[in-house]
CSV table of C-alpha atoms in Angstrom, one decimal:
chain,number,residue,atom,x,y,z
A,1456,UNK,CA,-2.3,51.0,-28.2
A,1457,UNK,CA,-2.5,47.3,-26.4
A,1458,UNK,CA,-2.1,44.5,-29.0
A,1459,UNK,CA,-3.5,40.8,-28.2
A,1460,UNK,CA,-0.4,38.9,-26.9
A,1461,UNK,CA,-1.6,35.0,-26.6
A,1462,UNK,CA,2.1,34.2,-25.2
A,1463,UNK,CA,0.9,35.6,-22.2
A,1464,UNK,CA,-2.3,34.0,-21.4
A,1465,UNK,CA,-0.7,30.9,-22.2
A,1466,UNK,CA,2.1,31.9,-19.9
A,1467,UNK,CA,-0.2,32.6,-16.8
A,1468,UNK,CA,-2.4,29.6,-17.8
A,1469,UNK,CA,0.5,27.3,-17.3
A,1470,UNK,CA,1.5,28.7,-14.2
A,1471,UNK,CA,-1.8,28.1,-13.2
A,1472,UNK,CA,-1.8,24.5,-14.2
A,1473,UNK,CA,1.7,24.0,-12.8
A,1474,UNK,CA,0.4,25.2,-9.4
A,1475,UNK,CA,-2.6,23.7,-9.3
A,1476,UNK,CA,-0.8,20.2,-10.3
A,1477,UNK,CA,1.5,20.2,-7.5
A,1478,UNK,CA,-1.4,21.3,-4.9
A,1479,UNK,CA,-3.0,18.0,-5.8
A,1480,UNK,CA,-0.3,16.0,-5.8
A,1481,UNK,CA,0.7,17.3,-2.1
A,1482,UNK,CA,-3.2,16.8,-1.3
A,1483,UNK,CA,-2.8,13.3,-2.9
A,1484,UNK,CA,0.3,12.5,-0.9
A,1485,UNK,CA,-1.2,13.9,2.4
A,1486,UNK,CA,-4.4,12.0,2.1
A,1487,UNK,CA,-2.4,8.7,1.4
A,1488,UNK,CA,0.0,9.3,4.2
A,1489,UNK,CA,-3.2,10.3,6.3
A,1490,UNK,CA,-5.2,7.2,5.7
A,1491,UNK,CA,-2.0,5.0,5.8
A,1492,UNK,CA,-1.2,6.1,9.4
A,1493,UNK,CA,-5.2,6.1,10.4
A,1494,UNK,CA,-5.1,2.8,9.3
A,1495,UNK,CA,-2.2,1.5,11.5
A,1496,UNK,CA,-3.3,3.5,14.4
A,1497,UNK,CA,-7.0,1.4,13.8
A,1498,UNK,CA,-4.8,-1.7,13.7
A,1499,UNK,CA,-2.6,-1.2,16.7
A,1500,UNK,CA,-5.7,-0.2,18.6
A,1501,UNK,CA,-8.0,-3.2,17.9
A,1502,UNK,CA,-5.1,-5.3,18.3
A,1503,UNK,CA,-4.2,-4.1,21.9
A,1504,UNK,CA,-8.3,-3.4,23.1
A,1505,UNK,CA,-8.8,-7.4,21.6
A,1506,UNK,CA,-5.9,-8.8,22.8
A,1507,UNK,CA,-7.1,-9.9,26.3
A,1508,UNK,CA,-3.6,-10.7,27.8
A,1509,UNK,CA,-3.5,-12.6,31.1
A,1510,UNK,CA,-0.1,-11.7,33.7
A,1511,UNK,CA,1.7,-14.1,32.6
A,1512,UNK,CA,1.6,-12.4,29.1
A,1513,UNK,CA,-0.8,-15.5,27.3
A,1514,UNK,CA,-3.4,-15.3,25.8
A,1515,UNK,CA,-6.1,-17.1,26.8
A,1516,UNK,CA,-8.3,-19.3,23.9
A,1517,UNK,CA,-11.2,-16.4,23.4
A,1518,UNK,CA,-14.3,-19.1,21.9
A,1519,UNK,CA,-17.3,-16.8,20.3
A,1520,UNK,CA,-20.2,-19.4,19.9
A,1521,UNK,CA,-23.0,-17.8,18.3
A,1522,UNK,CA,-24.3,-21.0,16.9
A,1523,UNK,CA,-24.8,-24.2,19.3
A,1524,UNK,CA,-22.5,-26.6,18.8
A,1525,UNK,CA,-25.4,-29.1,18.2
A,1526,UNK,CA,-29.2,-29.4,17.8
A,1527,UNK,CA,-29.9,-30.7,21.3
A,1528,UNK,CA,-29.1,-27.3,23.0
A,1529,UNK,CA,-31.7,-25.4,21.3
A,1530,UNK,CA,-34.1,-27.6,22.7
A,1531,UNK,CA,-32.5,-26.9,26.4
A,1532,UNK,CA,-31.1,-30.6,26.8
């Protein structure tokens, strides 16, 4: 005859919970270390692509004028 042993299920259903704890805390570590390096690598990149070094190793004054600097140039004067 089988008896009804709730130590068991509660057994196997903490094992579960154990594993499935430390999968998402490796997932959670993984991601974090992932973005964290992505990140970096983004920075390094932008920061060499936008650098604009000349030979001498200077970097020359990059000016971005969207706007005019005064009212006269929009009319062309």
């Amino acid at each position: 005859m089988v008896t009804f042993r709730p130590d068991i299920s509660y057994a196997t259903a903490r094992e579960k919970a154990a594993k499935q704890s430390a999968v998402l805390s490796f997932a959670g570590h993984f991601g974090t270390a992932f973005l964290s390096a992505t990140a970096l690598y983004t920075a390094w990149s932008l920061n060499n692509s936008l650098s604009l070094r000349r030979n001498d190793g200077n970097r020359p004054g990059v000016q971005l004028e969207f706007l005019p600097s005064s009212p006269r140039a929009l009319n062309g004067d």
